[in-house]
Structure formats: structure tokens, C-alpha cells
């Protein structure tokens, strides 16, 4: 079923979701590696993707030819609570995927804003647009770190923007927790990708996506930027 700007793939269980999505990601990476020397897989943090990353890490692939880049990062060092780098390295960049090239976002700069140029240069050195992007969704309608009405959201979502990454300062909410300062990939970087998939579970996020697919301000639910873009539909994988 294709909704407003997304393709809806619902599964009877989270295990079935993970299995199908894992096969989809592996297909996308293998297709990329059949055409080019290296592939780029951009991954979100949070918590939902854990079982998917564990499955992928145990899947044989020429991972040494794959760059794994963060979709976004809270401004905390690895080893500190909330680090997406820690989450990805501990769940995905291990086992068969241990030889993948991880590209993080956290630098020693005091703030994401001061790190934008440096991290953008690193992302610009990646071999081409993302071959696959894994996005999550918050109940507030954010994806990546495009939080509602956040400082820097206009830069992050600028369709004419030339940067791969942008600095965000979110308004505090139950969803942001203490992590208000973040670095995120931009809208142009996501829509340039060959494959964009979203992994969501539970009724609250399903309702959030359906609300985002309806009328309303883009800044109220920033995932709308993707739902309203004429890119190849966002492939949404969902289970209760
Ligand atoms: C982050 C993520 C973020 C995430 C959503 C959903 O840094 O938190 O990159 O965009 O995908 O917030 O997070 P959960 O999977 O934890 O619900």
C-alpha cells in the first residue's frame, strides 16, 4: 500500500519485519557493490534498529567495501550515555560486519555548529550518494535529527542546501531527552540516496506517520519533507 509519499509494508511480527528489512538492505548493498567498488549505508541510532543491526552484522557480505555512516548523532562522546556511535559500533560494526568502515559524526568541537564544516568534508569524501539510508521516526514526527521547530531545521531541510550535514538544537521534549544538540544529515543528502527505508514499530509511530502524511506545517512534523518530496517513495517497514 502506498500512502502519501510512502510505501507501507506491515508485518505480523517484529521478527518478520527485521527479516524482510534485513533482506532489503542486503539487496540494496549487494546491488551497489555489483556496480561500484564501495557502498555507503547511512544508519540511524535510537533503539528500534537494534535487532536489524544484529542480523546484518551476522550476514556475510564484502563489508570491507561498505562505509557505514551515521544519519545523526547526539553531541556526546563515545562512551557517554546516548552516543549513536556506541550503539552502531556495538550492534552493527561487529561479527561479519566488523571490517566495515564506520564514519562517525562526533568531533572534539564544542558544539555541532562548530563541527559542521569538518564533518561535511568527511561526508563529502564518501564515495557518492548513500546507497541505502535507514531512518527511524519519533512520535513527534521527527526523523534523523530533524526535530519540530528546532534551531537549524530550515538549514537541514533546505532543498537547495549543499551541505551533507547540519547542526540542530532541538526544543526539549520527552523524545529528545537531554540530547538537544545534534548533528544530522540534511534533506538533500537523504533524497539523493538510492534507497531510503524507515523502520518503525508500535501503534504510536504508525499514528504519527499517518498524521504526518496529512495536512499541516512541515516544521510541526519534519518527516513531512520526505513524504512530500517526489523522490522514490519512502519504504516504511512496520510491525505492532
Ligand atoms: C536518534 C535517531 C532518531 C531515531 C528516532 C527513533 O538519534 O535518536 O537517529 O532519529 O531514529 O528518534 O528512535 P527510537 O528508535 O529510539 O524510537
Short mmCIF file of C-alpha atoms and ligand atoms in Angstrom, two decimals:
data_model
loop_
_atom_site.label_atom_id
_atom_site.label_comp_id
_atom_site.label_asym_id
_atom_site.label_seq_id
_atom_site.Cartn_x
_atom_site.Cartn_y
_atom_site.Cartn_z
CA UNK A 1 0.00 0.00 0.00
CA UNK A 2 1.38 3.40 -0.91
CA UNK A 3 0.30 6.26 1.30
CA UNK A 4 1.04 9.93 0.76
CA UNK A 5 4.70 9.65 -0.22
CA UNK A 6 5.49 6.33 1.37
CA UNK A 7 5.18 2.64 0.67
CA UNK A 8 3.68 0.79 3.66
CA UNK A 9 4.99 -2.69 4.46
CA UNK A 10 3.27 -4.16 7.54
CA UNK A 11 4.41 -7.41 9.18
CA UNK A 12 2.75 -9.82 11.61
CA UNK A 13 5.71 -9.71 13.95
CA UNK A 14 8.83 -7.68 14.63
CA UNK A 15 10.89 -10.75 13.74
CA UNK A 16 9.24 -10.85 10.31
CA UNK A 17 9.87 -7.10 9.92
CA UNK A 18 13.54 -7.46 10.79
CA UNK A 19 13.96 -10.41 8.43
CA UNK A 20 12.31 -8.63 5.49
CA UNK A 21 14.07 -5.33 6.10
CA UNK A 22 17.40 -7.09 6.55
CA UNK A 23 16.94 -8.79 3.18
CA UNK A 24 16.02 -5.43 1.62
CA UNK A 25 19.13 -3.73 2.98
CA UNK A 26 21.39 -6.58 1.90
CA UNK A 27 19.82 -6.49 -1.58
CA UNK A 28 20.48 -2.74 -1.82
CA UNK A 29 24.09 -3.10 -0.68
CA UNK A 30 24.76 -6.05 -3.00
CA UNK A 31 23.26 -4.11 -5.93
CA UNK A 32 25.56 -1.20 -5.13
CA UNK A 33 28.60 -3.45 -4.84
CA UNK A 34 27.76 -5.07 -8.16
CA UNK A 35 28.11 -1.68 -9.82
CA UNK A 36 30.77 0.07 -7.74
CA UNK A 37 33.81 -0.72 -5.67
CA UNK A 38 32.23 0.56 -2.44
CA UNK A 39 28.78 1.11 -0.96
CA UNK A 40 27.56 3.62 1.62
CA UNK A 41 24.96 2.69 4.22
CA UNK A 42 23.68 5.57 6.38
CA UNK A 43 22.15 4.42 9.65
CA UNK A 44 20.01 5.99 12.35
CA UNK A 45 20.57 5.45 16.03
CA UNK A 46 17.94 5.40 18.74
CA UNK A 47 16.85 1.92 19.81
CA UNK A 48 14.45 0.41 17.27
CA UNK A 49 17.11 -0.78 14.80
CA UNK A 50 18.97 -2.99 17.33
CA UNK A 51 17.63 -6.37 16.06
CA UNK A 52 18.14 -5.31 12.45
CA UNK A 53 21.76 -4.33 13.08
CA UNK A 54 22.40 -7.59 14.92
CA UNK A 55 21.00 -9.53 11.96
CA UNK A 56 23.04 -7.52 9.43
CA UNK A 57 26.23 -7.92 11.46
CA UNK A 58 25.79 -11.67 11.19
CA UNK A 59 25.21 -11.57 7.42
CA UNK A 60 28.15 -12.40 5.12
CA UNK A 61 28.83 -9.52 2.72
CA UNK A 62 32.08 -7.87 1.49
CA UNK A 63 31.69 -5.48 4.42
CA UNK A 64 35.24 -4.20 3.91
CA UNK A 65 33.81 -2.45 0.83
CA UNK A 66 30.99 -0.83 2.81
CA UNK A 67 31.07 2.55 4.59
CA UNK A 68 28.64 2.79 7.50
CA UNK A 69 27.86 6.46 8.20
CA UNK A 70 25.69 7.95 10.92
CA UNK A 71 22.42 9.65 9.97
CA UNK A 72 22.69 11.71 13.10
CA UNK A 73 24.46 11.99 16.41
CA UNK A 74 23.73 13.44 19.79
CA UNK A 75 26.58 15.73 20.85
CA UNK A 76 28.08 13.27 23.32
CA UNK A 77 31.39 11.44 23.06
CA UNK A 78 31.56 7.70 22.53
CA UNK A 79 31.40 6.11 25.94
CA UNK A 80 28.83 8.62 27.17
CA UNK A 81 25.15 7.74 27.50
CA UNK A 82 23.15 8.35 24.32
CA UNK A 83 26.02 8.02 21.83
CA UNK A 84 24.70 6.73 18.50
CA UNK A 85 28.28 5.85 17.57
CA UNK A 86 28.43 3.47 20.54
CA UNK A 87 25.07 1.98 19.60
CA UNK A 88 26.06 1.36 15.96
CA UNK A 89 29.57 0.08 16.70
CA UNK A 90 28.27 -2.29 19.37
CA UNK A 91 25.37 -3.72 17.35
CA UNK A 92 26.32 -3.45 13.67
CA UNK A 93 30.06 -2.98 13.17
CA UNK A 94 30.94 -6.43 14.57
CA UNK A 95 30.91 -10.11 13.54
CA UNK A 96 30.86 -10.31 9.72
CA UNK A 97 30.47 -6.51 9.52
CA UNK A 98 33.44 -5.81 11.79
CA UNK A 99 35.51 -4.77 8.75
CA UNK A 100 33.03 -2.17 7.53
CA UNK A 101 34.36 1.41 7.51
CA UNK A 102 32.48 3.31 10.22
CA UNK A 103 32.13 7.07 9.75
CA UNK A 104 31.06 8.86 12.91
CA UNK A 105 29.94 12.44 13.47
CA UNK A 106 31.10 13.35 17.00
CA UNK A 107 34.24 15.51 16.98
CA UNK A 108 36.06 17.35 19.73
CA UNK A 109 34.42 20.61 18.67
CA UNK A 110 32.45 22.20 21.49
CA UNK A 111 29.21 22.17 19.50
CA UNK A 112 27.68 20.62 16.38
CA UNK A 113 27.70 24.05 14.72
CA UNK A 114 31.48 24.24 15.06
CA UNK A 115 31.80 20.72 13.67
CA UNK A 116 29.64 21.14 10.55
CA UNK A 117 32.46 22.04 8.15
CA UNK A 118 34.74 19.24 9.36
CA UNK A 119 32.04 16.56 9.30
CA UNK A 120 30.67 17.80 5.99
CA UNK A 121 34.16 17.43 4.49
CA UNK A 122 34.25 13.84 5.79
CA UNK A 123 30.82 13.06 4.31
CA UNK A 124 31.78 14.75 1.04
CA UNK A 125 34.69 12.29 0.83
CA UNK A 126 32.32 9.32 0.96
CA UNK A 127 32.15 7.55 -2.39
CA UNK A 128 28.99 9.07 -3.82
CA UNK A 129 25.44 9.41 -2.51
CA UNK A 130 24.16 6.97 0.10
CA UNK A 131 23.24 3.61 -1.39
CA UNK A 132 20.88 2.91 1.49
CA UNK A 133 19.56 5.07 4.32
CA UNK A 134 17.85 3.60 7.38
CA UNK A 135 15.60 6.12 9.10
CA UNK A 136 13.60 5.94 12.29
CA UNK A 137 10.66 8.07 13.37
CA UNK A 138 9.75 9.78 16.59
CA UNK A 139 6.17 10.12 17.81
CA UNK A 140 6.70 13.88 17.32
CA UNK A 141 7.20 13.35 13.60
CA UNK A 142 10.99 13.80 13.57
CA UNK A 143 13.30 11.64 11.54
CA UNK A 144 17.08 11.83 11.55
CA UNK A 145 17.52 14.77 13.94
CA UNK A 146 15.02 16.94 12.14
CA UNK A 147 13.10 17.83 15.28
CA UNK A 148 9.97 20.00 15.18
CA UNK A 149 10.79 23.72 15.05
CA UNK A 150 14.41 23.01 16.01
CA UNK A 151 17.12 25.62 15.58
CA UNK A 152 18.84 24.74 12.29
CA UNK A 153 15.85 22.83 10.91
CA UNK A 154 15.50 25.24 7.99
CA UNK A 155 19.13 24.66 7.03
CA UNK A 156 18.79 20.89 7.42
CA UNK A 157 15.67 20.77 5.23
CA UNK A 158 16.74 23.32 2.61
CA UNK A 159 16.18 21.50 -0.70
CA UNK A 160 18.80 23.74 -2.29
CA UNK A 161 21.28 23.16 0.51
CA UNK A 162 24.74 21.99 -0.47
CA UNK A 163 25.88 20.58 2.86
CA UNK A 164 25.64 16.89 3.71
CA UNK A 165 25.18 17.66 7.41
CA UNK A 166 23.64 20.36 9.57
CA UNK A 167 23.66 21.37 13.23
CA UNK A 168 20.44 21.10 15.21
CA UNK A 169 19.39 22.36 18.61
CA UNK A 170 16.07 20.73 19.40
CA UNK A 171 13.43 22.04 21.77
CA UNK A 172 13.40 19.82 24.87
CA UNK A 173 10.77 17.09 24.92
CA UNK A 174 10.26 13.60 26.26
CA UNK A 175 11.59 12.39 22.91
CA UNK A 176 14.80 14.46 22.81
CA UNK A 177 15.63 13.68 26.41
CA UNK A 178 18.73 15.65 27.42
CA UNK A 179 20.20 15.45 23.91
CA UNK A 180 19.21 18.78 22.39
CA UNK A 181 22.43 19.43 20.44
CA UNK A 182 22.81 17.15 17.45
CA UNK A 183 24.40 16.82 14.05
CA UNK A 184 22.25 15.39 11.29
CA UNK A 185 22.36 14.55 7.61
CA UNK A 186 20.41 17.01 5.53
CA UNK A 187 17.30 16.59 3.40
CA UNK A 188 19.27 16.78 0.11
CA UNK A 189 21.66 14.08 1.36
CA UNK A 190 18.74 11.75 2.12
CA UNK A 191 16.75 12.29 -1.07
CA UNK A 192 19.91 11.80 -3.17
CA UNK A 193 20.10 8.25 -1.78
CA UNK A 194 19.33 5.26 -3.97
CA UNK A 195 17.21 3.55 -1.29
CA UNK A 196 15.52 5.09 1.75
CA UNK A 197 13.86 2.79 4.29
CA UNK A 198 12.18 3.58 7.59
CA UNK A 199 11.86 1.10 10.46
CA UNK A 200 9.06 1.77 12.92
CA UNK A 201 7.20 -0.34 15.45
CA UNK A 202 4.09 0.17 17.53
CA UNK A 203 0.79 1.97 17.08
CA UNK A 204 2.05 5.34 18.31
CA UNK A 205 4.58 5.65 15.49
CA UNK A 206 2.12 4.33 12.92
CA UNK A 207 -0.31 7.06 14.01
CA UNK A 208 2.47 9.64 13.87
CA UNK A 209 3.31 8.66 10.29
CA UNK A 210 -0.33 8.77 9.26
CA UNK A 211 -0.69 12.23 10.86
CA UNK A 212 2.48 13.40 9.12
CA UNK A 213 1.05 12.17 5.80
CA UNK A 214 -1.89 14.52 6.32
CA UNK A 215 -2.10 18.29 6.07
CA UNK A 216 -0.08 20.53 8.36
CA UNK A 217 3.03 22.60 8.80
CA UNK A 218 6.22 20.93 7.68
CA UNK A 219 8.06 22.15 10.80
CA UNK A 220 5.40 20.59 13.03
CA UNK A 221 6.33 17.10 11.77
CA UNK A 222 9.57 17.38 9.76
CA UNK A 223 9.33 13.86 8.31
CA UNK A 224 6.81 15.59 6.02
CA UNK A 225 9.77 16.87 3.99
CA UNK A 226 10.28 13.30 2.77
CA UNK A 227 6.61 12.40 2.45
CA UNK A 228 6.00 15.46 0.29
CA UNK A 229 9.04 15.01 -1.94
CA UNK A 230 8.65 13.31 -5.28
CA UNK A 231 11.59 11.01 -4.54
CA UNK A 232 11.16 7.29 -4.93
CA UNK A 233 8.68 6.52 -2.15
CA UNK A 234 10.00 6.11 1.33
CA UNK A 235 9.76 2.37 2.06
CA UNK A 236 8.26 2.04 5.53
CA UNK A 237 8.57 -1.26 7.42
CA UNK A 238 6.20 -1.62 10.37
CA UNK A 239 5.08 -4.14 12.94
CA UNK A 240 2.99 -3.68 16.07
C1 LIG B 1 18.35 9.33 17.27
C2 LIG B 1 17.89 8.72 15.98
C3 LIG B 1 16.50 9.17 15.73
C4 LIG B 1 15.67 7.92 15.86
C5 LIG B 1 14.28 8.23 16.30
C6 LIG B 1 13.58 6.94 16.74
O1 LIG B 1 19.46 9.85 17.36
O2 LIG B 1 17.55 9.24 18.23
O3 LIG B 1 18.71 8.79 14.96
O4 LIG B 1 16.22 9.80 14.53
O5 LIG B 1 15.66 7.21 14.62
O6 LIG B 1 14.35 9.12 17.39
O7 LIG B 1 14.29 6.46 17.84
P1 LIG B 1 13.85 5.08 18.56
O8 LIG B 1 14.12 4.01 17.56
O9 LIG B 1 14.72 5.00 19.76
O10 LIG B 1 12.38 5.23 18.86
#
